[in-house]
Amino acid sequence: MMTNILVGQSGGPTVAINASLAGVIRGAMKQEQVGEIYGMLNGIEGLLQRRIINLRKSIQCAEDSARLAATPAMALGSCRFKLPEAPHPAYGEILQIFKEYGIGMFFYIGGNDSMDTVKQLSAYFAQQGEDIRCVGVPKTVDNDLPCTDHTPGFGSAAKYVATSIAEVARDSAVYHKFNVIVVEIMGRNAGWLAAASALARDSGTAAPQLIYLPERAFDPEAMLAKVREYAKTDELLVIAVSEGIRFANGEYLSAAGATKDAFGHVTLAGTGKYLEEMIRDKIGCKVRSLELSVLQRAAAHCASATDIAEALEIGEAAVRFAAEGKTDVMMIFRRVPGDVYLVDVECVPIGACANLERTVPADWITADGSDVSEEMMHYLRPLVVGRAPYFEEKGMPAFFALDKRVVEL
Amino acid sequence: MMTNILVGQSGGPTVAINASLAGVIRGAMKQEQVGEIYGMLNGIEGLLQRRIINLRKSIQCAEDSARLAATPAMALGSCRFKLPEAPHPAYGEILQIFKEYGIGMFFYIGGNDSMDTVKQLSAYFAQQGEDIRCVGVPKTVDNDLPCTDHTPGFGSAAKYVATSIAEVARDSAVYHKFNVIVVEIMGRNAGWLAAASALARDSGTAAPQLIYLPERAFDPEAMLAKVREYAKTDELLVIAVSEGIRFANGEYLSAAGATKDAFGHVTLAGTGKYLEEMIRDKIGCKVRSLELSVLQRAAAHCASATDIAEALEIGEAAVRFAAEGKTDVMMIFRRVPGDVYLVDVECVPIGACANLERTVPADWITADGSDVSEEMMHYLRPLVVGRAPYFEEKGMPAFFALDKRVVEL
């Protein structure tokens, strides 16, 4: 039986989320039972405004698909809309729109909140006796979704973070004098991305020598003692920290560092900035901080080939699984045990993963909480392998621009 | 007549400065009259401590040379040492060391201060009747050296800045709501690098819509008026600013934004951070700032193929020119007039360029001071073309590590 499909993107941007979109489109094109391939602009929020486009018309050739996969952020736009708890009129409206557009399969590429949306819609459609298959496709630079070995987008962010630190370590080692760099990395509750900074050491630098994750209470005195030790023997000390590290009393460092800005408004310090100030105040050595900010989730020019290929594959598999009857599931990677890195693409009931957060296991952090273990390194290494395909024109990235003309029914 | 050569690096790091070093080594290997190829560690400062290494032994094969050229910062280390005015005992010491090591040609890769060192040594050696040829090889991300069309290192920094802005523009355009990003770019007196942000538009974004350079006094009211206009029609506004912009009274924005940090110390605001606070205070829209910091001069993974090839070429030519008898000169690029981008490598008397700073021409900035002209775009475009060779192992940069064992005479 012929059916149309609908795909959307939601949550924060990553470098791999358009690769998963390209994968869904490719997967749909391979299914004879799929008619139109619709995309919703700005997620569920845009869907409710019937801002729906035709993706079969947007992707005309292999070049379009490859360029889309190499374009960061969300080609369809995003939203931060969380579906209200059912019962709520929004559910009926959404079902009505699905019926108008003849949607039999729905794919939502996103993080925690987006998986909750898939779960709610899935439950509602089932309750209404509708055969609309709902599949969540994970993405997040935070790598904090449960059930899956890792999430698309994480490997590329990890590669950018570690590569940037390897470069900054070279940059800061040119003078013959001790200096400290504090690098602040994304991660409010889960320290995966800051942990990935350790990969910089595979490029032949000792940096980062200290890594602090939100999974452990931060002890400023212990850190300062370590800085004093490094100052005796080293020329360069790089400290990588998650933005979300907290003191033992639960207070965020960014809150402790709050000051008034030049206009009199209270402003949170960056966690890295606060540590920079602390080290300068207590030790007085040369120190600076660096916030990788949104660059770490947007740097398509430094994407991991492994990550982008996997993001494509998981998107394509999502359509195959839905066509085979799967619904109410999230797609996952399962790492095949053994020396060679291999992943199987599978799916799990979405109830097992929505609204749950996966943090770094306690035993993947060293006893004193200032580094990650060799198991963590073993876990991380394959995820950053290779440079992803990248398109340039006149020396600038040649990103794919989606035709956003809304479908007139 | 056989002679040994000596090469050093000085000033701030760039991505291209090791390519020029690789060029000097390659050029020296081609000259039959060159015996040993010595490198000084940490510039003139290390020379005075006789910290000298043998580069012929360090570079064993084409792979070593190519990897060195793809490694950011200074393989030989740097210094911020400015030679005191002659007469001074340091000159006699340096000549003594040159004689011990049999140096007949000296190459110093650096920016303004380094060119002054070449000039001073050149004059001293001539005055002493010594035939030691002194050649300056320019580098700086700031592009502020006179006489040359551009400086090695600038093209790669320009490519990184513009590529990052193109990516951040994608990242910040995913929500359906007006927001402002202020990007702070290196450049204290010369706005070349901030100007290069305009190249991001070649990737299909309108960003950056506003560009402010230190060559023009900054008018906050004019900027705020423009932000209010964009807020009416656009979803995303990117403002690129040089760190060194000043108000009409000459005060740096970073000084105006100074506040007390969490430890009570007065701290300069980043220029971008101060503008972020100003826009939030006066307009109240969503706004954030981003400081590209040292990443812009260290990002070898995003280097311009044109820049790295030219940096190699100018280093190689420096040795050829010295062998032909040139001394007391700085190497330069002269752009060949015409539609196709071509540069000739030449040299000029170093007195014409040392201690001078080249800023952006007034007519390459638009009348209202908020953008750059089409001449500037035409000037910039060829400098960022192509992706430079890049080596990876296990997904991480495979930088070249120089054997720093000091030569025992």
mmCIF file of C-alpha atoms in Angstrom, chain A residues 11-13 42 49 51 71-74 77-80 158-160 162-164 166-168 170-171 174-176 199-200 202-203 256-263 265 267 273-274 277-278 280-282 288-295 297-302 381 384-388 390 392-397 399-401, chain B residues 11-13 42 49 51 71-74 77-80 158-160 162-164 166-168 170-171 174-176 199-200 202-203 256-263 265 267 273-274 277-278 280-282 288-295 297-302 381 384-388 390 392-397 399-401:
data_model
loop_
_atom_site.group_PDB
_atom_site.id
_atom_site.type_symbol
_atom_site.label_atom_id
_atom_site.label_comp_id
_atom_site.label_asym_id
_atom_site.label_seq_id
_atom_site.Cartn_x
_atom_site.Cartn_y
_atom_site.Cartn_z
ATOM 1 C CA GLY A 11 16.497 20.458 19.227
ATOM 2 C CA GLY A 12 20.000 21.882 19.018
ATOM 3 C CA PRO A 13 22.058 21.769 15.815
ATOM 4 C CA ASN A 42 10.859 24.069 12.315
ATOM 5 C CA GLN A 49 1.274 25.816 10.989
ATOM 6 C CA ARG A 51 4.704 24.629 6.936
ATOM 7 C CA THR A 71 25.808 20.884 5.591
ATOM 8 C CA PRO A 72 25.718 21.652 9.324
ATOM 9 C CA ALA A 73 22.681 22.497 11.488
ATOM 10 C CA MET A 74 19.145 21.765 10.307
ATOM 11 C CA GLY A 77 14.977 24.346 10.739
ATOM 12 C CA SER A 78 14.390 23.415 14.356
ATOM 13 C CA CYS A 79 12.149 24.207 17.294
ATOM 14 C CA ARG A 80 12.276 23.975 21.075
ATOM 15 C CA ALA A 158 34.504 15.258 19.461
ATOM 16 C CA LYS A 159 36.823 15.496 16.474
ATOM 17 C CA TYR A 160 36.543 19.282 16.354
ATOM 18 C CA ALA A 162 40.169 17.394 20.152
ATOM 19 C CA THR A 163 41.610 18.795 16.908
ATOM 20 C CA SER A 164 41.210 22.368 18.156
ATOM 21 C CA ALA A 166 45.789 19.779 19.565
ATOM 22 C CA GLU A 167 46.215 22.973 17.524
ATOM 23 C CA VAL A 168 45.898 25.329 20.479
ATOM 24 C CA ARG A 170 50.904 23.798 19.482
ATOM 25 C CA ASP A 171 50.066 27.482 19.430
ATOM 26 C CA VAL A 174 55.922 28.384 21.224
ATOM 27 C CA TYR A 175 57.218 30.486 24.092
ATOM 28 C CA HIS A 176 59.662 29.121 26.602
ATOM 29 C CA LEU A 199 41.917 12.442 21.990
ATOM 30 C CA ALA A 200 44.159 15.460 21.343
ATOM 31 C CA ASP A 202 46.843 11.068 20.007
ATOM 32 C CA SER A 203 48.325 13.963 18.016
ATOM 33 C CA ALA A 256 29.833 31.332 41.318
ATOM 34 C CA GLY A 257 31.588 33.468 38.730
ATOM 35 C CA ALA A 258 28.600 35.736 38.120
ATOM 36 C CA THR A 259 29.466 39.438 38.059
ATOM 37 C CA LYS A 260 27.880 42.670 36.890
ATOM 38 C CA ASP A 261 28.524 43.562 33.274
ATOM 39 C CA ALA A 262 29.439 47.054 32.056
ATOM 40 C CA PHE A 263 25.736 47.931 31.937
ATOM 41 C CA HIS A 265 23.307 43.550 34.625
ATOM 42 C CA THR A 267 25.776 37.972 34.066
ATOM 43 C CA LYS A 273 36.489 32.215 32.300
ATOM 44 C CA TYR A 274 35.847 31.721 36.009
ATOM 45 C CA GLU A 277 40.227 34.195 36.911
ATOM 46 C CA MET A 278 40.674 31.747 39.800
ATOM 47 C CA ARG A 280 45.241 34.094 37.911
ATOM 48 C CA ASP A 281 44.087 35.184 41.364
ATOM 49 C CA LYS A 282 45.495 32.222 43.322
ATOM 50 C CA ARG A 288 43.740 32.345 29.334
ATOM 51 C CA SER A 289 40.434 30.668 28.616
ATOM 52 C CA LEU A 290 38.829 29.610 25.401
ATOM 53 C CA GLU A 291 35.173 28.824 24.866
ATOM 54 C CA LEU A 292 34.556 26.594 21.860
ATOM 55 C CA SER A 293 30.923 27.723 21.941
ATOM 56 C CA VAL A 294 28.686 26.857 18.990
ATOM 57 C CA LEU A 295 31.694 26.182 16.758
ATOM 58 C CA ARG A 297 28.497 21.686 17.019
ATOM 59 C CA ALA A 298 28.666 23.556 13.667
ATOM 60 C CA ALA A 299 32.142 22.818 12.284
ATOM 61 C CA ALA A 300 31.242 20.809 9.189
ATOM 62 C CA HIS A 301 34.732 21.491 7.829
ATOM 63 C CA CYS A 302 36.118 19.213 10.558
ATOM 64 C CA ARG A 381 38.828 6.649 19.166
ATOM 65 C CA VAL A 384 36.494 10.471 15.027
ATOM 66 C CA VAL A 385 38.214 8.491 12.279
ATOM 67 C CA GLY A 386 38.432 10.070 8.840
ATOM 68 C CA ARG A 387 37.579 13.415 7.298
ATOM 69 C CA ALA A 388 34.004 13.629 6.070
ATOM 70 C CA TYR A 390 33.262 18.424 2.203
ATOM 71 C CA GLU A 392 34.015 24.023 -1.440
ATOM 72 C CA GLU A 393 33.483 26.747 -3.982
ATOM 73 C CA LYS A 394 35.801 29.760 -4.151
ATOM 74 C CA GLY A 395 37.453 28.505 -0.970
ATOM 75 C CA MET A 396 34.206 28.690 1.019
ATOM 76 C CA PRO A 397 31.899 25.870 2.133
ATOM 77 C CA PHE A 399 26.392 24.218 1.705
ATOM 78 C CA PHE A 400 23.115 22.834 0.414
ATOM 79 C CA ALA A 401 20.243 25.280 0.371
ATOM 80 C CA GLY B 11 56.491 36.652 16.893
ATOM 81 C CA GLY B 12 52.975 35.213 17.100
ATOM 82 C CA PRO B 13 52.078 31.826 15.623
ATOM 83 C CA ASN B 42 62.972 30.397 20.332
ATOM 84 C CA GLN B 49 71.838 30.775 24.524
ATOM 85 C CA ARG B 51 70.147 26.613 21.449
ATOM 86 C CA THR B 71 51.878 21.799 11.285
ATOM 87 C CA PRO B 72 50.658 25.049 12.892
ATOM 88 C CA ALA B 73 52.620 27.473 15.091
ATOM 89 C CA MET B 74 56.430 27.398 15.226
ATOM 90 C CA GLY B 77 59.577 27.940 18.968
ATOM 91 C CA SER B 78 59.233 31.706 19.133
ATOM 92 C CA CYS B 79 60.232 34.683 21.218
ATOM 93 C CA ARG B 80 59.039 38.217 21.845
ATOM 94 C CA ALA B 158 40.926 34.402 6.705
ATOM 95 C CA LYS B 159 39.615 31.038 5.519
ATOM 96 C CA TYR B 160 39.066 29.832 9.084
ATOM 97 C CA ALA B 162 34.979 33.088 7.127
ATOM 98 C CA THR B 163 34.305 29.338 7.225
ATOM 99 C CA SER B 164 33.482 29.480 10.931
ATOM 100 C CA ALA B 166 29.421 30.541 7.492
ATOM 101 C CA GLU B 167 28.903 27.575 9.825
ATOM 102 C CA VAL B 168 27.779 29.644 12.798
ATOM 103 C CA ARG B 170 23.779 28.068 9.636
ATOM 104 C CA ASP B 171 23.745 27.073 13.281
ATOM 105 C CA VAL B 174 17.568 27.141 12.752
ATOM 106 C CA TYR B 175 15.023 28.852 14.972
ATOM 107 C CA HIS B 176 12.320 31.024 13.554
ATOM 108 C CA LEU B 199 33.925 35.922 2.450
ATOM 109 C CA ALA B 200 31.373 33.879 4.421
ATOM 110 C CA ASP B 202 30.286 33.391 -0.764
ATOM 111 C CA SER B 203 28.857 30.331 0.986
ATOM 112 C CA ALA B 256 34.979 50.716 28.077
ATOM 113 C CA GLY B 257 33.645 47.266 28.918
ATOM 114 C CA ALA B 258 36.074 46.688 31.778
ATOM 115 C CA THR B 259 34.451 45.291 34.918
ATOM 116 C CA LYS B 260 35.532 43.560 38.105
ATOM 117 C CA ASP B 261 35.828 39.791 37.891
ATOM 118 C CA ALA B 262 34.567 37.377 40.534
ATOM 119 C CA PHE B 263 37.837 37.854 42.450
ATOM 120 C CA HIS B 265 40.260 42.243 39.777
ATOM 121 C CA THR B 267 39.421 42.871 33.743
ATOM 122 C CA LYS B 273 31.333 40.597 24.771
ATOM 123 C CA TYR B 274 30.922 44.319 25.375
ATOM 124 C CA GLU B 277 26.035 43.397 26.544
ATOM 125 C CA MET B 278 25.312 46.711 24.823
ATOM 126 C CA ARG B 280 21.117 43.210 25.160
ATOM 127 C CA ASP B 281 20.885 46.327 27.327
ATOM 128 C CA LYS B 282 19.672 48.723 24.618
ATOM 129 C CA ARG B 288 25.514 36.160 22.000
ATOM 130 C CA SER B 289 29.168 36.760 21.295
ATOM 131 C CA LEU B 290 31.862 34.492 20.049
ATOM 132 C CA GLU B 291 35.593 35.067 20.304
ATOM 133 C CA LEU B 292 37.571 33.114 17.730
ATOM 134 C CA SER B 293 40.654 33.665 19.887
ATOM 135 C CA VAL B 294 43.814 31.706 19.068
ATOM 136 C CA LEU B 295 41.864 29.170 17.007
ATOM 137 C CA ARG B 297 45.754 31.509 13.895
ATOM 138 C CA ALA B 298 46.184 27.808 14.775
ATOM 139 C CA ALA B 299 43.550 25.983 12.716
ATOM 140 C CA ALA B 300 45.777 23.933 10.420
ATOM 141 C CA HIS B 301 42.809 21.674 9.678
ATOM 142 C CA CYS B 302 41.218 24.585 7.783
ATOM 143 C CA ARG B 381 38.950 35.796 -2.624
ATOM 144 C CA VAL B 384 41.499 31.331 0.639
ATOM 145 C CA VAL B 385 41.188 29.009 -2.354
ATOM 146 C CA GLY B 386 41.666 25.286 -1.769
ATOM 147 C CA ARG B 387 42.165 23.027 1.234
ATOM 148 C CA ALA B 388 45.785 22.650 2.211
ATOM 149 C CA TYR B 390 46.550 17.757 5.965
ATOM 150 C CA GLU B 392 45.691 12.503 10.051
ATOM 151 C CA GLU B 393 46.347 9.429 12.139
ATOM 152 C CA LYS B 394 43.554 7.807 14.175
ATOM 153 C CA GLY B 395 41.354 10.771 13.269
ATOM 154 C CA MET B 396 43.710 13.287 14.881
ATOM 155 C CA PRO B 397 46.156 15.718 13.240
ATOM 156 C CA PHE B 399 51.755 17.066 13.287
ATOM 157 C CA PHE B 400 55.472 17.031 12.684
ATOM 158 C CA ALA B 401 57.611 16.882 15.804
#
